[in-house]
Coordinates of C-alpha atoms in Angstrom, one line a residue:
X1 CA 0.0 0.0 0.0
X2 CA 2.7 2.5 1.0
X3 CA 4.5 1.6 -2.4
X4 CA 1.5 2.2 -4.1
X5 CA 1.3 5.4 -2.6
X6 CA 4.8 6.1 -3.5
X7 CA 4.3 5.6 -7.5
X8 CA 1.2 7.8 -7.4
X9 CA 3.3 10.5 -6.0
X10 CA 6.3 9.9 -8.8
X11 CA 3.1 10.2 -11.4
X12 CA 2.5 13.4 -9.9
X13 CA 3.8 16.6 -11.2
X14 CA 6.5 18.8 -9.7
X15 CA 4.1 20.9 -7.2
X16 CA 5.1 24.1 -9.2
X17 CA 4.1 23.0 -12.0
X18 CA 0.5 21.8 -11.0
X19 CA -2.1 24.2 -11.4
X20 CA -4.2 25.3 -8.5
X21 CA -6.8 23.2 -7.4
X22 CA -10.3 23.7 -7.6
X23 CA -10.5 23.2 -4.1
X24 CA -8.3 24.4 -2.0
X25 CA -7.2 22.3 1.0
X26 CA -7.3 18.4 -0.6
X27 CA -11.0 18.6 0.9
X28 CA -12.8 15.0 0.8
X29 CA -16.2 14.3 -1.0
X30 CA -18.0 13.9 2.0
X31 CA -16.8 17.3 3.7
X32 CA -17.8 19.1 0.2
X33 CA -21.0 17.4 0.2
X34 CA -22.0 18.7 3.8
X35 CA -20.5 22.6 3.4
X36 CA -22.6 23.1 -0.1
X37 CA -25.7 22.1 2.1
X38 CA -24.8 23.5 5.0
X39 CA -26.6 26.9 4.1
X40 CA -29.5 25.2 2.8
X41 CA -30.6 23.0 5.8
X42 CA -29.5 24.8 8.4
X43 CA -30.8 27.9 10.6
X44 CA -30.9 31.2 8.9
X45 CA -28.5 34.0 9.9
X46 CA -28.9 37.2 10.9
X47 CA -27.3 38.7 8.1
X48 CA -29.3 37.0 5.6
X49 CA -32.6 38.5 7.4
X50 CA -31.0 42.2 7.8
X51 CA -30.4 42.3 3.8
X52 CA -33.5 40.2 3.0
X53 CA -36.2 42.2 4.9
X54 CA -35.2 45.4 3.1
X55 CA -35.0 43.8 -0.4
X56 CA -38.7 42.6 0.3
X57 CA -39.5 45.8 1.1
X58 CA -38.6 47.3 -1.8
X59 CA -39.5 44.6 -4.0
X60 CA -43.2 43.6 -2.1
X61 CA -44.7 47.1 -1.4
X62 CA -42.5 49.7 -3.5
X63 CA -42.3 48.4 -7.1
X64 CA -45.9 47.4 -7.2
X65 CA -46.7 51.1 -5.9
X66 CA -44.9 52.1 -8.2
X67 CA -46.4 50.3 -10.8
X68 CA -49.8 50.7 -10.1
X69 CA -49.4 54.4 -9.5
X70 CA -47.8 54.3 -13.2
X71 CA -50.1 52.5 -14.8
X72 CA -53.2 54.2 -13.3
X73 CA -52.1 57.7 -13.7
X74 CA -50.0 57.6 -17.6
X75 CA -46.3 57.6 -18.5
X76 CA -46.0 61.4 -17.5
X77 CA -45.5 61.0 -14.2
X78 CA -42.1 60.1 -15.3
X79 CA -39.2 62.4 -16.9
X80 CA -40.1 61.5 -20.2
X81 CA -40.7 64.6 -22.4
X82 CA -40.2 65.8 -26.4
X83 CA -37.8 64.9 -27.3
X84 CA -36.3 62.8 -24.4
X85 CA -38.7 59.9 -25.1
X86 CA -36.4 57.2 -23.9
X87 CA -35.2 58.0 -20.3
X88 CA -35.1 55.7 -17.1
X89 CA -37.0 52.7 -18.7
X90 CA -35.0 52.3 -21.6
X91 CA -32.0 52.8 -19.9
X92 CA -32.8 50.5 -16.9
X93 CA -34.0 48.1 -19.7
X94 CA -30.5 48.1 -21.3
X95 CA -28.8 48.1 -18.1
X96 CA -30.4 45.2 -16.6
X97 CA -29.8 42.8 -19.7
X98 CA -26.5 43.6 -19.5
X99 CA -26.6 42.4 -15.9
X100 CA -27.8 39.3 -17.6
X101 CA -25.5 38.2 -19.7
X102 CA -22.1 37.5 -17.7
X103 CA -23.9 34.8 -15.9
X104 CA -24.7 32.3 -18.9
X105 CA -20.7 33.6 -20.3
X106 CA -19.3 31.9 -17.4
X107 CA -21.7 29.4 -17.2
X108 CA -22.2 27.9 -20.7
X109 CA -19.2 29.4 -23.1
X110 CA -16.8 28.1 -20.1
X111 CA -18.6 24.9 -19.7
X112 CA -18.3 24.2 -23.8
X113 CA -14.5 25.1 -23.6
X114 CA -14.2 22.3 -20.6
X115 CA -13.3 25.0 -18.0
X116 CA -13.6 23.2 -14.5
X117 CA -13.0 26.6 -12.3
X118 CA -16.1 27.4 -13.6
X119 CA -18.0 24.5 -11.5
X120 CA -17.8 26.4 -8.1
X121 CA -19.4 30.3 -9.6
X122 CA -21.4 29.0 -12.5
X123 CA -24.9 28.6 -11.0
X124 CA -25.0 31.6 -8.3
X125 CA -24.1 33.4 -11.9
X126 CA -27.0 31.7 -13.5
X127 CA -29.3 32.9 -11.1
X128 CA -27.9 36.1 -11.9
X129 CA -28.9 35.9 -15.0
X130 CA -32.6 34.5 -14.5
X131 CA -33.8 37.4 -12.2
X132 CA -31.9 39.8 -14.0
X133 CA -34.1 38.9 -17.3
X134 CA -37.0 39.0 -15.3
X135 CA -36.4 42.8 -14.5
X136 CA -35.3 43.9 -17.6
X137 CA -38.6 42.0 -19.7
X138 CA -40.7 44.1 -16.6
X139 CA -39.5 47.4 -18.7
X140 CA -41.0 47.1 -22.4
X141 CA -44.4 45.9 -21.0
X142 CA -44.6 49.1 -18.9
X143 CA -43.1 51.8 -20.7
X144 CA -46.1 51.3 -24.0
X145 CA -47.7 53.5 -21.7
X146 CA -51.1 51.0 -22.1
X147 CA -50.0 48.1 -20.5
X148 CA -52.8 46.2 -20.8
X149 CA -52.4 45.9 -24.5
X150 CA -49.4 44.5 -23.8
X151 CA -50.7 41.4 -24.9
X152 CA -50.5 42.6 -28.2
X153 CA -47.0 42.4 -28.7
X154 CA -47.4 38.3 -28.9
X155 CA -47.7 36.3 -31.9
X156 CA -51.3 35.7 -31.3
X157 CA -54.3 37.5 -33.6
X158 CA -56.3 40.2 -32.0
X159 CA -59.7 40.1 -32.0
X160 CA -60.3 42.5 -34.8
X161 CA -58.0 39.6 -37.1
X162 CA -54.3 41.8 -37.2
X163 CA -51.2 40.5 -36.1
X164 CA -49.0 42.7 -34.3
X165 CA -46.4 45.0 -35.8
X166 CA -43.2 42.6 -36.8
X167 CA -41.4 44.9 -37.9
X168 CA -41.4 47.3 -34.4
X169 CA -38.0 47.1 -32.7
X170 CA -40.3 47.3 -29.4
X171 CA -41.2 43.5 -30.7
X172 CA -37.8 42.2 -31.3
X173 CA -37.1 43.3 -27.5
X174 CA -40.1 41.2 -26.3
X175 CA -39.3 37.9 -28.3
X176 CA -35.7 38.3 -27.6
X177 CA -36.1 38.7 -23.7
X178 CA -38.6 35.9 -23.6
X179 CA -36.6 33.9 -25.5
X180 CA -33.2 34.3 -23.0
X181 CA -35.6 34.0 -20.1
X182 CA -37.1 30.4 -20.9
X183 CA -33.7 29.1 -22.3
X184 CA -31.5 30.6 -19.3
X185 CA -34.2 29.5 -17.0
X186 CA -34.0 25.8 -18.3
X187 CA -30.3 25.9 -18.1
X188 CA -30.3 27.1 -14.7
X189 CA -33.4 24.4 -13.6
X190 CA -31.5 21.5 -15.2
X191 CA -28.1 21.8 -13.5
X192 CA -30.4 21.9 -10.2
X193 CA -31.9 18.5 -10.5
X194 CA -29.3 16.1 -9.5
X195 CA -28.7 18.9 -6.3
X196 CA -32.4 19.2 -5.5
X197 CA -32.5 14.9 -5.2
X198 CA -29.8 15.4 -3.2
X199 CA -31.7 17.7 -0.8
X200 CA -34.7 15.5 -1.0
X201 CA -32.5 12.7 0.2
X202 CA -31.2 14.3 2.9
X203 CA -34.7 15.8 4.1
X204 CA -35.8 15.8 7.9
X205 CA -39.0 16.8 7.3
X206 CA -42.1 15.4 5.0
X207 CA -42.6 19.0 4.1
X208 CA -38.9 19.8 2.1
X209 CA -39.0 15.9 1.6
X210 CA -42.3 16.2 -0.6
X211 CA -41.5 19.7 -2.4
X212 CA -38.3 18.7 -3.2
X213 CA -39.2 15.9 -4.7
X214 CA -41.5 17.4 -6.3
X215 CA -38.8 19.4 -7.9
X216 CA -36.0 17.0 -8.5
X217 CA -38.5 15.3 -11.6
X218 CA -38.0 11.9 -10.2
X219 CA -33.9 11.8 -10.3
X220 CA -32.5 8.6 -9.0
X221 CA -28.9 9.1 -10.4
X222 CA -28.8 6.1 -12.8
X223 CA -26.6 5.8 -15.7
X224 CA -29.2 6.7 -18.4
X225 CA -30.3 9.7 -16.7
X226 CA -27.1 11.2 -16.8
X227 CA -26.8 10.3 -20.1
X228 CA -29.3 12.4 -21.1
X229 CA -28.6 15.6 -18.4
X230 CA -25.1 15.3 -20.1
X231 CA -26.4 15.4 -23.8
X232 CA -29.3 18.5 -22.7
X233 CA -27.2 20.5 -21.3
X234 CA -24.3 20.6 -23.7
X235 CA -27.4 21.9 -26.2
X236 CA -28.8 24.1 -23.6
X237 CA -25.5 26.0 -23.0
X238 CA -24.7 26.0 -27.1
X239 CA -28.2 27.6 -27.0
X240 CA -27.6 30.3 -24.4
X241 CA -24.1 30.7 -25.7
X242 CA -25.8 32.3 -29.1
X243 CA -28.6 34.3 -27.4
X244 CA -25.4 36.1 -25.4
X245 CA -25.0 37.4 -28.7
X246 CA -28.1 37.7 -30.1
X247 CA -30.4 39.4 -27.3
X248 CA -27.8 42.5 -26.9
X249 CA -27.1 42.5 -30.5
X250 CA -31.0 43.3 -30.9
X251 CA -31.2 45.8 -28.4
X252 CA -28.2 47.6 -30.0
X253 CA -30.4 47.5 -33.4
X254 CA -33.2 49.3 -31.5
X255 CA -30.8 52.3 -31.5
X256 CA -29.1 51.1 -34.5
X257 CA -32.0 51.4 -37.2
X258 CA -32.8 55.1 -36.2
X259 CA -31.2 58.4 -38.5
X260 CA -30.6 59.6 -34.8
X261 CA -27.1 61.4 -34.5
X262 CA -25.0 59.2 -32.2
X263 CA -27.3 56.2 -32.8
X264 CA -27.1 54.9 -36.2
X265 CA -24.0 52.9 -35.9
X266 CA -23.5 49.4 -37.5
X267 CA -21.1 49.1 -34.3
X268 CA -23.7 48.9 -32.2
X269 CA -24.8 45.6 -32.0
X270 CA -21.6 44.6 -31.1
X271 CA -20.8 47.4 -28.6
X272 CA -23.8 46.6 -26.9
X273 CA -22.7 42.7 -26.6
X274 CA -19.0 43.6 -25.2
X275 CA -20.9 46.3 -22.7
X276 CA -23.4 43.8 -21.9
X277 CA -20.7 41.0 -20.9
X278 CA -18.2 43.7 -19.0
X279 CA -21.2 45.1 -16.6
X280 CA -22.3 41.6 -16.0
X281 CA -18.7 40.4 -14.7
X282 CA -19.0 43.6 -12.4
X283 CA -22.4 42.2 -10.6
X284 CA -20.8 38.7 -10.7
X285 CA -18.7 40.1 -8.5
X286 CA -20.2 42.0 -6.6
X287 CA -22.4 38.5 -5.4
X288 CA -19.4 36.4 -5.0
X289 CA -17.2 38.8 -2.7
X290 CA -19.8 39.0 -0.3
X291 CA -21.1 35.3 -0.2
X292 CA -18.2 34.1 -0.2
X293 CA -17.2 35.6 3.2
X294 CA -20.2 35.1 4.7
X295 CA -20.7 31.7 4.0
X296 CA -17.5 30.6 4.6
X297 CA -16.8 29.4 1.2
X298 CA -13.1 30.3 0.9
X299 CA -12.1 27.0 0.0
X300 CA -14.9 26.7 -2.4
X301 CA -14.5 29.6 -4.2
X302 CA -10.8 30.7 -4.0
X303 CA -9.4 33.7 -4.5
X304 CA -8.4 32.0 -8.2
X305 CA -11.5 31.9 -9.4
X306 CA -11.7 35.5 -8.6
X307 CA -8.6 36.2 -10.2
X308 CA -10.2 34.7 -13.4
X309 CA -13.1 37.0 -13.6
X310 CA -10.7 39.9 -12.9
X311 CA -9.2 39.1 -15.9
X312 CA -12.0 38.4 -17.7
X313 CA -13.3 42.1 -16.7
X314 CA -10.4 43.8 -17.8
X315 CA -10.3 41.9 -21.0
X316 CA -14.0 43.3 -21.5
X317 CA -13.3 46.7 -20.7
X318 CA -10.1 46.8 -23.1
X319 CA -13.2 45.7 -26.0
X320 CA -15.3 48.6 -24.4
X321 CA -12.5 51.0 -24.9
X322 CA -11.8 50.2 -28.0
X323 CA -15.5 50.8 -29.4
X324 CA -15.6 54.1 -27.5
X325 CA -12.2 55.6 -29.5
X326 CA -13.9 54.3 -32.6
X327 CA -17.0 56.4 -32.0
X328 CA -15.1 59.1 -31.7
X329 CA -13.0 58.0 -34.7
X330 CA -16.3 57.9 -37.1
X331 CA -17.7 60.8 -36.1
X332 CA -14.7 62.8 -36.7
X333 CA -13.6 61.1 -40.0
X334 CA -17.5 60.8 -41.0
X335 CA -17.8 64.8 -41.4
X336 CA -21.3 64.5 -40.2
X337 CA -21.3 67.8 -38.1
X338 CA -24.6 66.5 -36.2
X339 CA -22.4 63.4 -35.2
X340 CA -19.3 65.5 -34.0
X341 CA -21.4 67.9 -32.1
X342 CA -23.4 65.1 -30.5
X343 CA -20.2 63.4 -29.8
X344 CA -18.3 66.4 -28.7
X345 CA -21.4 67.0 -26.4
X346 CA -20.9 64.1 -24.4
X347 CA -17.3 65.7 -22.6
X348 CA -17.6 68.8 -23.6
X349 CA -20.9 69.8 -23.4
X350 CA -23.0 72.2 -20.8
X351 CA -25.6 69.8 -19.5
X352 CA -25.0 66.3 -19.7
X353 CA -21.3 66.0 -19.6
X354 CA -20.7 64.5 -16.3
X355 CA -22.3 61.3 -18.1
X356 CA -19.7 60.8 -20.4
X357 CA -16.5 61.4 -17.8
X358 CA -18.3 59.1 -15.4
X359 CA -18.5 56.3 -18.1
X360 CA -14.7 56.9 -19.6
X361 CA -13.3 57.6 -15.8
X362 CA -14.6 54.1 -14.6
X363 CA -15.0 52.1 -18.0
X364 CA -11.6 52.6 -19.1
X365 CA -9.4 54.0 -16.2
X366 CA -10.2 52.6 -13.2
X367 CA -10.4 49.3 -14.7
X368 CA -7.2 49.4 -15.7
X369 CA -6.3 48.5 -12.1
X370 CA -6.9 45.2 -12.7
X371 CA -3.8 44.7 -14.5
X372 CA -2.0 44.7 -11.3
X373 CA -1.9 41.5 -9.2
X374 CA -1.4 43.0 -5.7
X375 CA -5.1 44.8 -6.9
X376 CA -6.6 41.4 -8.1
X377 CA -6.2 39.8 -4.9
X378 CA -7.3 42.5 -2.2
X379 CA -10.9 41.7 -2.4
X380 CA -11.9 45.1 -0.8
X381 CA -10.5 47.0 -3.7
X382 CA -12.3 44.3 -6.3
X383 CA -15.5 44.5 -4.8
X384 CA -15.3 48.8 -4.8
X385 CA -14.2 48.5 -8.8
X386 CA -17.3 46.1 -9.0
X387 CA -19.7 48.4 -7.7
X388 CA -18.3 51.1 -9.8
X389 CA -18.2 49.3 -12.8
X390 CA -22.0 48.5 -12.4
X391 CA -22.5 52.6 -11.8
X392 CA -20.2 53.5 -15.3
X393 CA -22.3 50.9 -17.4
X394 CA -25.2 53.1 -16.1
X395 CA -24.0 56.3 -17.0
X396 CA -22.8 54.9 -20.2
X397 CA -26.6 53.7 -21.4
X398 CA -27.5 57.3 -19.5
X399 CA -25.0 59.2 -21.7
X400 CA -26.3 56.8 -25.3
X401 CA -29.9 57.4 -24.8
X402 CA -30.6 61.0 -23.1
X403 CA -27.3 62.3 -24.3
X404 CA -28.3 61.6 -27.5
X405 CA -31.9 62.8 -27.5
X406 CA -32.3 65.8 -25.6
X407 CA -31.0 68.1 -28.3
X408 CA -32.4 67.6 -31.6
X409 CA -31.9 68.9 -35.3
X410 CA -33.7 71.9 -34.8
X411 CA -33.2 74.4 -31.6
X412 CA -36.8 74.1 -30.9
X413 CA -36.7 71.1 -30.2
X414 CA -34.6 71.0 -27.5
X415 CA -35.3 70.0 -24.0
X416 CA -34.0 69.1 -20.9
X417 CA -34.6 65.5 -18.6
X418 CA -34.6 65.5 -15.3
X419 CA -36.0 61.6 -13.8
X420 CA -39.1 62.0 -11.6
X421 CA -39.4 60.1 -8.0
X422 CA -41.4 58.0 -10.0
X423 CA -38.3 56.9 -11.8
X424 CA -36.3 56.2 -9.1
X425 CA -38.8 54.1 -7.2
X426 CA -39.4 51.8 -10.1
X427 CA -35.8 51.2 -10.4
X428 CA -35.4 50.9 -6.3
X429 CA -37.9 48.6 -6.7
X430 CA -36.0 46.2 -9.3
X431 CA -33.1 46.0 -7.5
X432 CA -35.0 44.8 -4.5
X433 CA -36.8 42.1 -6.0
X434 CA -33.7 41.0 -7.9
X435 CA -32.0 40.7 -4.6
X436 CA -34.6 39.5 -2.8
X437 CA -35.3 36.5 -5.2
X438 CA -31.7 35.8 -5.1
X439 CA -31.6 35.9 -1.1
X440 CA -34.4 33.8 -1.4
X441 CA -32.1 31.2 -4.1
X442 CA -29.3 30.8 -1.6
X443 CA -31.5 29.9 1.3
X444 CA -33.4 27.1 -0.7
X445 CA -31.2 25.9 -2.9
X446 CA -27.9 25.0 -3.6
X447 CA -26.0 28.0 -4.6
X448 CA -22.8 26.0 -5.2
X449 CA -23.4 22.8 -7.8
X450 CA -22.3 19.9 -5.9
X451 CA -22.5 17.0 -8.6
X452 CA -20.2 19.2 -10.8
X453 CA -17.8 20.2 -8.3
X454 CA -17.5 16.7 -7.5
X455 CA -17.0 15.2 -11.1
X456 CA -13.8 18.2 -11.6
X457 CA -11.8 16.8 -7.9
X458 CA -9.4 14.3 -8.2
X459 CA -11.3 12.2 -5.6
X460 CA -14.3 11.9 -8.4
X461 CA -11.8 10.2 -10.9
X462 CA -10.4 6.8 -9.9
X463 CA -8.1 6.9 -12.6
X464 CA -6.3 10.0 -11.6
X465 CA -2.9 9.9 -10.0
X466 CA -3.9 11.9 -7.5
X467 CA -7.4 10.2 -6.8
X468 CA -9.3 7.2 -6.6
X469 CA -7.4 5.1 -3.8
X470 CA -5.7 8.1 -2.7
X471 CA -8.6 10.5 -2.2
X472 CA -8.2 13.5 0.1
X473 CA -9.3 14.5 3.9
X474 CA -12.4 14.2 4.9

């Protein structure tokens, strides 16, 4: 046995040559099996209750408020005006997409290029993703102004025999959203499965033992049903993979397909995608910093998988910086003089200038912290660039849509926007449920996927040097 032991160390590679494992600490199967439950079945803390009670809040009694009071009452009780049409909604709209979409990158593009270090943040960033989609589709249904018509803008006849209007960019928003919604919800819902029987297995009670079975679809674990988890979700994460691309590519061509100075760009799908991707890696991390400290998941998530998204955020904001020099570029080598004096507007101009310094001052510079490895691994620092990357992406869709609008061709049409309370409370009230729901996530379920984690550990592989017979502590 010890000679055994002796020629799986000699198979072993030099320790500085290893890479860093996925969990830190040679933890056994059993120990990770009891930590990613831990939060789950056990009592609730205090912390979660002192964030959760003011996320319901908002979420519970201030967003409906806000939307009935809306709906009731007409779209003028916001700050939209002639010819700042688009303001908060559209702007929230974009904003909370972009959320979306960093969640199924890591999840399914890293899955598809066999990325294990993805295992341990890939679901808490699919539930990113999920809720975030949910607060983002709440936007084009309420800002028609009439939203019970909304029903309109599905392919289903009206009663007068008409279809809706196909070609209405306010229609590619609703089919695309819907579309990322069911297909990111099903990726999401399938990974949980094998967890939830886990759950339902370990149940105390007939209550969590009966509604998690309910949810885990009948999973037993055998051969043939992981056969065909396996073969779903590969399609499932080639399928979210492409609507990365495609949803932000379509809400980039609602700007896109206007003659409006500073929006008719064929960059602009594209711009919106890399913008999309770079805020969501912002709100990635500012979930995981958090979590991870207070639930005791450094071994779980290590400060290498942080590392990785750092990099992966300073690779998107490199993209973002790029686009914005070539904005400027075109509209200076274009000649258009409504172009250059929207464009020179944006820094230079008498009302809305702080929007565009905001966006380049945290877009470009401050990201470029994240070049530096001393910066990467103080997670205080991180978090702060996280929450400020979140608040540039915001100014940047601010500075696009309001900066472009509130001074048209003609001087009399010019105005100025200025949001309403109304505004605010709306968006207050997003952010609430979105945390709420995903307080509500980590106390239920699983935040950590603990079939995936398992299968990437040496201990899950009996044919690795450093598994099987060998295995780990416990």
């Amino acid at each position: 046995m010890a000679e055994s032991a002796t020629n799986l160390e000699t198979l072993a590679p030099p320790a500085e040559l290893r890479r860093a494992p996925v969990i830190e600490n040679n933890r056994g199967l059993g120990w990770l099996t009891d930590k990613l439950t831990a939060f789950t079945e056990g009592k609730t803390p205090r912390w979660w209750w002192m964030m959760f009670l003011p996320a319901a809040f908002f979420a519970t009694i201030v967003l409906p408020g806000m939307l009935i009071y809306q709906i009731s009452t007409g779209i003028g009780v916001w700050g939209n005006n002639h010819p700042v049409m688009w303001g908060w909604d559209i702007i929230n709209f974009v904003w909370w997409v972009g959320v979306a979409h960093a969640g199924t990158l890591i999840s399914a593009m890293l899955f598809l290029t066999r990325q294990h270090w993805r295992t341990t943040i890939g679901r808490m960033a699919e539930a990113m993703t999920v809720f975030a989609v949910m607060m983002a589709g709440l936007y084009p249904a309420i800002h028609i102004g009439r939203a019970w018509f909304a029903w309109f803008m599905f392919p289903v006849p009206t009663y007068e025999g008409m279809w809706p209007q196909f070609r209405s960019p306010l229609m590619w928003d609703v089919f695309a959203v819907n579309t990322y919604l069911m297909v990111s919800t099903l990726f999401w819902y399938m990974g949980l499965i094998p967890d939830i029987a886990l759950l339902r297995d370990r149940s105390k009670t007939r209550v969590r033992k009966f509604i998690y079975g309910l949810l885990a679809l009948g999973w037993t674990g055998s051969a043939r049903q992981w056969h065909h988890f396996e073969k779903a979700y590969v399609v499932l994460a080639g399928l979210c993979t492409l609507l990365v691309f495609t949803v932000s590519s379509i809400v980039g061509l609602d700007f896109a397909t206007s003659q409006l100075a500073g929006w008719h760009a064929t960059i602009f799908p594209l711009y919106f995608v890399v913008g999309a991707v770079y805020c969501g890696f912002g709100m990635v991390l500012v979930l995981l910093i958090p979590l991870r400290k207070l639930c005791h998941l450094e071994d779980i998530i290590t400060t290498r998988h942080l590392d990785r998204i750092c990099k992966l955020t300073l690779l998107s904001s490199l993209c973002i910086t790029y686009i914005y020099l070539m904005e400027y570029y075109i509209a200076w080598y274009g000649g258009n003089p409504y172009e250059r004096w929207v464009f020179s507007h944006r820094l230079l101009g008498h009302t809305y200038w702080y929007g565009g310094w905001i966006m380049l001052t945290v877009n470009f510079l401050m990201a470029q912290l994240l070049w530096f490895k001393r910066i990467r691994q103080n997670l205080k620092i991180v978090f702060v660039l996280a929450v400020l990357i979140n608040i540039g992406m915001w100014f940047e869709r601010f500075t696009i849509i309001v900066g472009s609008l509130y001074q048209d061709f003609l001087p009399a049409n010019w105005g100025f926007y200025k949001q309403t309370w109304v505004d605010i409370g709306t968006y207050m009230g997003t952010l609430g449920a979105f945390f709420m729901m995903y307080l509500l996530f980590i106390r239920f379920l699983p935040m950590i996927p603990v079939a995936e984690v398992k299968s990437v550990l040496p201990q899950g592989n009996p044919h690795h040097p450093l598994g099987g017979a060998k295995g780990g502590k416990s």
